[in-house]
Coordinates of N, CA, C and O and ligand atoms in Angstrom, one line a residue:
M1 N -52.6 -156.4 120.1 CA -53.5 -157.4 119.5 C -54.6 -156.7 118.7 O -54.9 -157.0 117.6
S2 N -55.3 -155.8 119.4 CA -56.4 -155.1 118.8 C -55.9 -154.3 117.6 O -56.6 -154.2 116.6
R3 N -54.7 -153.8 117.7 CA -54.1 -153.1 116.6 C -54.0 -154.0 115.4 O -54.3 -153.7 114.3
F4 N -53.5 -155.2 115.7 CA -53.3 -156.2 114.6 C -54.7 -156.5 113.9 O -54.8 -156.5 112.7
I5 N -55.7 -156.7 114.7 CA -57.0 -157.0 114.2 C -57.5 -155.8 113.3 O -58.0 -156.0 112.2
S6 N -57.3 -154.6 113.8 CA -57.8 -153.5 113.0 C -57.0 -153.3 111.7 O -57.6 -153.0 110.7
T7 N -55.7 -153.6 111.8 CA -54.9 -153.5 110.6 C -55.4 -154.6 109.6 O -55.6 -154.3 108.4
A8 N -55.7 -155.8 110.1 CA -56.2 -156.8 109.2 C -57.5 -156.5 108.6 O -57.8 -156.7 107.4
L9 N -58.4 -156.0 109.5 CA -59.7 -155.6 109.0 C -59.6 -154.5 107.9 O -60.3 -154.5 106.9
C10 N -58.7 -153.6 108.2 CA -58.5 -152.5 107.2 C -58.0 -153.0 105.9 O -58.5 -152.6 104.8
A11 N -57.1 -154.0 106.0 CA -56.5 -154.5 104.7 C -57.7 -155.3 104.0 O -57.8 -155.1 102.7
L12 N -58.5 -156.0 104.7 CA -59.6 -156.7 104.1 C -60.5 -155.7 103.4 O -61.0 -156.0 102.3
F13 N -60.8 -154.6 104.1 CA -61.7 -153.6 103.5 C -61.1 -153.1 102.2 O -61.8 -153.0 101.2
V14 N -59.9 -152.7 102.3 CA -59.2 -152.2 101.0 C -59.3 -153.2 99.9 O -59.6 -152.9 98.8
C15 N -59.0 -154.5 100.3 CA -59.0 -155.5 99.3 C -60.4 -155.6 98.7 O -60.5 -155.9 97.5
S16 N -61.4 -155.5 99.5 CA -62.8 -155.7 98.9 C -63.1 -154.6 98.0 O -63.8 -154.8 97.0
I17 N -62.6 -153.4 98.3 CA -62.8 -152.3 97.3 C -62.1 -152.6 96.0 O -62.7 -152.5 94.9
C18 N -60.8 -153.1 96.1 CA -60.1 -153.4 94.9 C -60.8 -154.4 94.1 O -61.0 -154.3 92.9
S19 N -61.3 -155.5 94.7 CA -61.9 -156.6 93.9 C -63.2 -156.1 93.3 O -63.5 -156.5 92.2
T20 N -63.9 -155.3 94.0 CA -65.2 -154.8 93.4 C -64.9 -153.9 92.1 O -65.5 -154.1 91.1
E21 N -63.8 -153.1 92.3 CA -63.4 -152.3 91.1 C -63.0 -153.1 90.0 O -63.3 -152.9 88.8
A22 N -62.2 -154.2 90.3 CA -61.6 -155.0 89.3 C -62.8 -155.7 88.5 O -62.8 -155.8 87.3
S23 N -63.8 -156.2 89.3 CA -64.8 -157.0 88.6 C -65.7 -156.0 87.8 O -66.2 -156.3 86.7
A24 N -65.8 -154.8 88.3 CA -66.6 -153.8 87.5 C -65.9 -153.5 86.2 O -66.5 -153.4 85.2
A25 N -64.6 -153.4 86.2 CA -63.8 -153.1 85.0 C -63.9 -154.2 84.0 O -63.8 -154.0 82.8
K26 N -64.1 -155.5 84.5 CA -64.1 -156.6 83.6 C -65.5 -156.7 82.9 O -65.7 -157.5 82.0
G27 N -66.5 -156.0 83.4 CA -67.8 -156.1 82.8 C -67.8 -155.7 81.4 O -66.8 -155.3 80.8
K28 N -69.0 -155.9 80.8 CA -69.1 -155.6 79.3 C -68.7 -154.2 79.0 O -69.0 -153.3 79.8
P29 N -68.1 -153.9 77.9 CA -67.7 -152.6 77.5 C -69.0 -151.8 77.3 O -69.9 -152.2 76.6
A30 N -69.0 -150.6 77.8 CA -70.2 -149.7 77.6 C -70.2 -149.3 76.1 O -69.2 -149.2 75.5
P31 N -71.4 -149.1 75.6 CA -71.5 -148.7 74.1 C -70.8 -147.4 73.8 O -70.1 -147.3 72.8
A32 N -70.9 -146.4 74.7 CA -70.2 -145.2 74.5 C -69.4 -144.9 75.7 O -69.9 -144.3 76.7
P33 N -68.2 -145.5 75.8 CA -67.4 -145.3 77.0 C -67.1 -143.9 77.3 O -66.7 -143.1 76.4
A34 N -67.2 -143.6 78.6 CA -66.9 -142.2 79.0 C -65.5 -142.3 79.6 O -65.3 -143.0 80.6
Y35 N -64.5 -141.8 79.0 CA -63.1 -141.9 79.4 C -62.9 -140.9 80.6 O -63.5 -139.9 80.6
N36 N -62.0 -141.3 81.4 CA -61.8 -140.6 82.7 C -60.3 -140.1 82.7 O -59.4 -140.8 82.9
A37 N -60.2 -138.8 82.4 CA -58.9 -138.2 82.3 C -58.1 -138.3 83.6 O -56.9 -138.5 83.6
A38 N -58.8 -138.1 84.8 CA -58.1 -138.2 86.0 C -57.5 -139.6 86.3 O -56.4 -139.7 86.7
A39 N -58.3 -140.6 85.9 CA -57.8 -142.0 86.1 C -56.7 -142.2 85.0 O -55.8 -143.1 85.3
G40 N -56.7 -141.5 83.9 CA -55.7 -141.8 82.9 C -54.3 -141.3 83.2 O -53.3 -141.7 82.6
K41 N -54.2 -140.4 84.2 CA -52.9 -139.8 84.5 C -51.9 -140.9 84.9 O -50.8 -140.9 84.5
A42 N -52.4 -141.9 85.7 CA -51.5 -142.9 86.2 C -51.0 -143.7 85.0 O -49.8 -144.0 84.9
T43 N -51.9 -144.1 84.1 CA -51.5 -144.8 82.9 C -50.5 -144.0 82.1 O -49.5 -144.5 81.6
F44 N -50.8 -142.7 81.9 CA -50.0 -141.8 81.1 C -48.6 -141.8 81.8 O -47.6 -142.0 81.1
D45 N -48.5 -141.6 83.1 CA -47.2 -141.5 83.8 C -46.4 -142.8 83.7 O -45.2 -142.7 83.6
A46 N -47.1 -143.9 83.6 CA -46.4 -145.2 83.6 C -46.0 -145.6 82.1 O -44.9 -146.1 81.9
S47 N -46.8 -145.3 81.1 CA -46.6 -145.9 79.8 C -46.5 -144.9 78.7 O -46.0 -145.3 77.6
C48 N -46.8 -143.6 78.8 CA -46.9 -142.7 77.7 C -45.9 -141.6 77.9 O -45.5 -140.9 76.9
T49 N -45.5 -141.3 79.1 CA -44.8 -140.1 79.4 C -43.4 -140.0 78.7 O -42.9 -139.0 78.3
S50 N -42.8 -141.2 78.5 CA -41.5 -141.3 77.9 C -41.4 -140.6 76.6 O -40.5 -139.9 76.3
C51 N -42.5 -140.7 75.8 CA -42.5 -140.0 74.5 C -43.3 -138.7 74.5 O -42.9 -137.7 74.0
H52 N -44.4 -138.8 75.2 CA -45.4 -137.6 75.1 C -45.0 -136.5 76.0 O -45.6 -135.4 75.9
K53 N -44.1 -136.6 77.0 CA -43.7 -135.5 77.8 C -42.8 -134.6 77.1 O -42.9 -133.4 77.1
T54 N -41.8 -135.2 76.4 CA -40.7 -134.4 75.7 C -40.9 -134.3 74.2 O -40.2 -133.5 73.6
G55 N -41.8 -135.1 73.6 CA -42.0 -135.1 72.2 C -41.0 -136.0 71.5 O -40.7 -135.9 70.3
L56 N -40.5 -137.0 72.3 CA -39.5 -138.0 71.7 C -40.1 -138.7 70.5 O -41.3 -139.0 70.5
M57 N -39.3 -138.9 69.5 CA -39.7 -139.6 68.3 C -40.9 -138.9 67.5 O -41.5 -139.5 66.7
G58 N -41.1 -137.6 67.8 CA -42.2 -136.9 67.1 C -43.5 -137.0 67.8 O -44.5 -136.5 67.2
A59 N -43.6 -137.5 69.0 CA -44.8 -137.6 69.7 C -45.4 -136.2 70.0 O -44.6 -135.3 70.5
P60 N -46.7 -136.0 69.9 CA -47.3 -134.7 70.3 C -47.2 -134.6 71.8 O -47.6 -135.5 72.5
K61 N -46.6 -133.5 72.2 CA -46.4 -133.3 73.7 C -47.6 -133.0 74.5 O -48.6 -132.4 74.0
L62 N -47.6 -133.5 75.7 CA -48.6 -133.2 76.7 C -48.8 -131.7 76.7 O -47.8 -131.0 77.0
G63 N -50.0 -131.2 76.5 CA -50.3 -129.8 76.6 C -49.9 -128.9 75.4 O -50.1 -127.7 75.4
D64 N -49.5 -129.6 74.3 CA -49.1 -128.8 73.1 C -50.4 -128.6 72.3 O -50.7 -129.4 71.5
K65 N -51.0 -127.4 72.5 CA -52.3 -127.2 71.8 C -52.2 -127.2 70.3 O -53.1 -127.7 69.6
V66 N -51.1 -126.7 69.8 CA -51.0 -126.6 68.3 C -50.9 -128.0 67.7 O -51.5 -128.3 66.7
D67 N -50.1 -128.9 68.3 CA -49.9 -130.2 67.8 C -51.2 -131.0 68.0 O -51.6 -131.9 67.1
W68 N -51.9 -130.8 69.1 CA -53.1 -131.6 69.4 C -54.4 -131.2 68.7 O -55.2 -132.0 68.4
A69 N -54.5 -129.9 68.4 CA -55.8 -129.4 67.9 C -56.3 -130.2 66.7 O -57.4 -130.7 66.7
P70 N -55.4 -130.4 65.6 CA -56.0 -131.2 64.5 C -56.2 -132.7 64.8 O -57.1 -133.3 64.2
R71 N -55.5 -133.2 65.8 CA -55.7 -134.6 66.2 C -57.0 -134.7 66.9 O -57.8 -135.7 66.7
I72 N -57.3 -133.8 67.8 CA -58.5 -133.8 68.6 C -59.7 -133.7 67.7 O -60.8 -134.4 67.9
K73 N -59.6 -133.0 66.6 CA -60.7 -132.8 65.6 C -61.1 -134.2 65.0 O -62.3 -134.3 64.6
Q74 N -60.2 -135.2 65.0 CA -60.6 -136.5 64.5 C -61.6 -137.2 65.4 O -62.3 -138.1 64.9
G75 N -61.7 -136.7 66.6 CA -62.6 -137.3 67.5 C -61.9 -138.3 68.5 O -60.9 -138.9 68.1
V76 N -62.4 -138.4 69.7 CA -61.7 -139.2 70.7 C -61.6 -140.7 70.3 O -60.6 -141.3 70.5
E77 N -62.7 -141.2 69.6 CA -62.6 -142.6 69.3 C -61.5 -143.0 68.3 O -60.9 -144.0 68.4
V78 N -61.2 -142.0 67.4 CA -60.1 -142.3 66.4 C -58.8 -142.2 67.2 O -57.9 -143.1 67.0
L79 N -58.7 -141.2 68.1 CA -57.4 -141.1 68.9 C -57.2 -142.4 69.7 O -56.1 -142.9 69.7
V80 N -58.3 -142.9 70.3 CA -58.2 -144.0 71.2 C -57.8 -145.2 70.3 O -56.9 -146.0 70.7
S81 N -58.4 -145.4 69.2 CA -58.1 -146.5 68.3 C -56.6 -146.4 67.8 O -55.9 -147.4 67.8
H82 N -56.2 -145.2 67.5 CA -54.8 -145.0 67.1 C -53.8 -145.4 68.2 O -52.8 -146.0 68.0
A83 N -54.1 -145.0 69.4 CA -53.3 -145.3 70.5 C -53.3 -146.8 70.9 O -52.3 -147.4 71.3
D84 N -54.5 -147.4 70.7 CA -54.7 -148.8 71.1 C -54.0 -149.7 70.1 O -53.4 -150.7 70.4
K85 N -54.2 -149.4 68.8 CA -53.8 -150.3 67.7 C -52.5 -149.9 67.1 O -51.9 -150.6 66.3
G86 N -52.0 -148.7 67.4 CA -50.8 -148.2 66.8 C -51.2 -147.3 65.6 O -52.3 -147.4 65.0
F87 N -50.2 -146.4 65.2 CA -50.6 -145.4 64.2 C -49.2 -144.8 63.7 O -48.4 -144.5 64.5
T88 N -49.1 -144.7 62.4 CA -48.0 -144.0 61.8 C -48.5 -142.8 61.1 O -49.3 -142.8 60.2
G89 N -48.0 -141.6 61.5 CA -48.4 -140.3 60.9 C -47.2 -139.6 60.3 O -46.2 -140.3 60.0
K90 N -47.4 -138.3 60.1 CA -46.3 -137.6 59.4 C -45.1 -137.4 60.3 O -44.0 -137.2 59.8
K91 N -45.3 -137.5 61.6 CA -44.2 -137.2 62.5 C -43.4 -138.4 63.0 O -42.3 -138.3 63.4
G92 N -44.1 -139.5 63.0 CA -43.4 -140.7 63.5 C -44.4 -141.9 63.7 O -45.5 -141.9 63.2
T93 N -44.1 -142.8 64.6 CA -44.9 -143.9 64.8 C -45.3 -144.0 66.3 O -44.5 -144.0 67.2
M94 N -46.6 -144.1 66.5 CA -47.2 -144.3 67.8 C -47.3 -145.8 68.0 O -48.1 -146.5 67.2
P95 N -46.5 -146.5 68.9 CA -46.6 -147.9 69.0 C -48.0 -148.3 69.6 O -48.5 -147.6 70.5
A96 N -48.5 -149.5 69.2 CA -49.8 -150.0 69.8 C -49.6 -150.0 71.3 O -48.7 -150.5 71.9
K97 N -50.6 -149.4 72.0 CA -50.7 -149.3 73.5 C -49.4 -148.7 74.1 O -49.1 -149.0 75.2
G98 N -48.7 -147.9 73.3 CA -47.5 -147.3 73.8 C -46.5 -148.3 74.2 O -45.5 -148.0 74.9
G99 N -46.6 -149.5 73.6 CA -45.7 -150.6 73.8 C -46.0 -151.4 75.1 O -45.2 -152.3 75.4
N100 N -47.0 -151.1 75.8 CA -47.4 -151.8 77.0 C -48.6 -152.7 76.7 O -49.8 -152.2 76.9
A101 N -48.4 -153.9 76.2 CA -49.5 -154.8 75.8 C -50.5 -155.1 76.8 O -51.6 -155.5 76.5
K102 N -50.1 -154.9 78.1 CA -51.1 -155.2 79.2 C -52.2 -154.2 79.4 O -53.2 -154.5 80.0
L103 N -52.1 -153.1 78.8 CA -53.1 -152.0 79.0 C -54.4 -152.4 78.2 O -54.3 -152.9 77.1
T104 N -55.5 -152.2 78.9 CA -56.8 -152.4 78.2 C -57.2 -151.2 77.4 O -56.6 -150.1 77.6
T105 N -58.1 -151.4 76.5 CA -58.6 -150.2 75.7 C -59.2 -149.1 76.6 O -59.0 -147.9 76.3
A106 N -59.8 -149.5 77.7 CA -60.4 -148.5 78.6 C -59.2 -147.7 79.2 O -59.3 -146.5 79.4
E107 N -58.1 -148.4 79.6 CA -57.0 -147.6 80.2 C -56.4 -146.7 79.2 O -56.0 -145.6 79.5
I108 N -56.3 -147.2 77.9 CA -55.7 -146.3 76.9 C -56.6 -145.1 76.7 O -56.2 -144.0 76.6
G109 N -58.0 -145.4 76.7 CA -58.9 -144.3 76.5 C -58.8 -143.3 77.6 O -58.8 -142.0 77.3
N110 N -58.6 -143.7 78.8 CA -58.4 -142.7 79.9 C -57.1 -141.9 79.7 O -57.1 -140.7 79.9
A111 N -56.0 -142.6 79.3 CA -54.8 -141.9 79.1 C -54.9 -140.9 77.9 O -54.4 -139.7 78.0
V112 N -55.7 -141.3 76.9 CA -55.9 -140.3 75.8 C -56.7 -139.1 76.3 O -56.4 -138.0 75.9
A113 N -57.7 -139.4 77.1 CA -58.6 -138.3 77.7 C -57.7 -137.3 78.4 O -57.9 -136.1 78.4
Y114 N -56.7 -137.9 79.1 CA -55.8 -137.0 79.9 C -55.0 -136.2 79.0 O -54.8 -135.0 79.2
L115 N -54.5 -136.8 77.9 CA -53.7 -136.0 76.9 C -54.5 -134.9 76.2 O -54.1 -133.8 76.1
V116 N -55.8 -135.3 75.9 CA -56.7 -134.4 75.2 C -57.0 -133.2 76.1 O -57.0 -132.0 75.7
K117 N -57.3 -133.5 77.4 CA -57.7 -132.5 78.4 C -56.5 -131.5 78.5 O -56.7 -130.3 78.7
S118 N -55.3 -132.0 78.5 CA -54.1 -131.2 78.7 C -53.9 -130.2 77.6 O -53.3 -129.1 77.8
A119 N -54.5 -130.5 76.5 CA -54.3 -129.6 75.3 C -55.5 -128.8 74.9 O -55.5 -128.2 73.8
K120 N -56.5 -128.7 75.8 CA -57.7 -127.9 75.5 C -57.6 -126.5 76.0 O -57.0 -126.3 77.0
Ligands
HEC1 C1 -42.3 -144.8 71.8 C2 -42.9 -143.5 71.9 C3 -44.4 -143.4 72.3 C4 -45.0 -143.9 73.4 C5 -44.4 -144.7 74.5 C6 -46.4 -143.5 73.3 N1 -46.6 -142.7 72.1 FE1 -48.3 -141.9 71.5 N2 -47.4 -141.2 69.8 C7 -46.0 -141.3 69.5 C8 -45.7 -140.7 68.3 C9 -44.4 -140.5 67.6 C10 -47.0 -140.1 67.8 C11 -47.2 -139.2 66.6 C12 -47.4 -140.0 65.3 C13 -47.6 -139.0 64.2 O1 -48.6 -138.2 64.2 O2 -46.8 -139.0 63.2 C14 -48.0 -140.4 68.8 C15 -49.3 -140.1 68.7 C16 -50.3 -140.4 69.7 C17 -51.7 -139.9 69.6 C18 -52.3 -139.2 68.4 C19 -52.8 -140.1 67.4 C20 -53.4 -139.3 66.2 O3 -54.3 -139.8 65.6 O4 -52.9 -138.2 65.9 C21 -52.3 -140.4 70.7 C22 -53.7 -140.2 71.1 C23 -51.3 -141.1 71.5 N3 -50.1 -141.0 70.8 C24 -51.5 -141.7 72.7 C25 -50.6 -142.4 73.4 C26 -50.9 -143.0 74.7 C27 -52.2 -143.0 75.4 C28 -49.7 -143.6 75.1 C29 -49.5 -144.5 76.4 C30 -50.4 -145.6 76.5 C31 -48.7 -143.3 74.1 N4 -49.3 -142.6 73.1 C32 -47.4 -143.8 74.2 C33 -45.1 -142.0 70.3 C34 -45.4 -142.7 71.5

C-alpha cells in the first residue's frame, strides 16, 4: 500500500513539473529568444532527421560544415524563419516546420540551434 502511495505521489510530482513547464512555454515569446540546442535534439530526431541526417532531397546534413557555413552566416533568425515557414533554395525545398505543423516556433528554433551547433 505504501508503495502505491509513493508511486502515486511520484507521478503527481512529475506531472506538476510537466504542467509548470508547459505553462512556462505558453508564456509570451521573449523578444530575443535563446534557442536551446540540447532541447532541440528531440525535435530534430522526431521531425528533421529523415532529411537532415542523410541529406535527402538536398537537405544540408547534420554536421556538414561546408553546407552549413553560408547558411549560418544569414543569422539564426533567418534560419529559424526558413525552417518555420518553409524555404526553397538552390538544393531543394525545406517544408514549413519540416512537415510537422504541431511544432511551435520555439521548438523549431531549438532544432535549428541543434543543427547549427553540429556544424560549428
Ligand atoms: C522533407 C525533407 C526535410 C525535412 C523533414 C526537414 N528539412 Fe530542413 N531542409 C530541407 C531541404 C531540402 C533544405 C535545403 C533547401 C535549399 O537550400 O535548397 C533544408 C534546409 C533547412 C535549413 C536551412 C535554411 C537556409 O536558409 O539555408 C534549416 C535551418 C532547416 N532545413 C531546418 C529544418 C528543421 C529544424 C527541420 C525539422 C523541424 C527540418 N529542417 C526538416 C529538407 C527538409
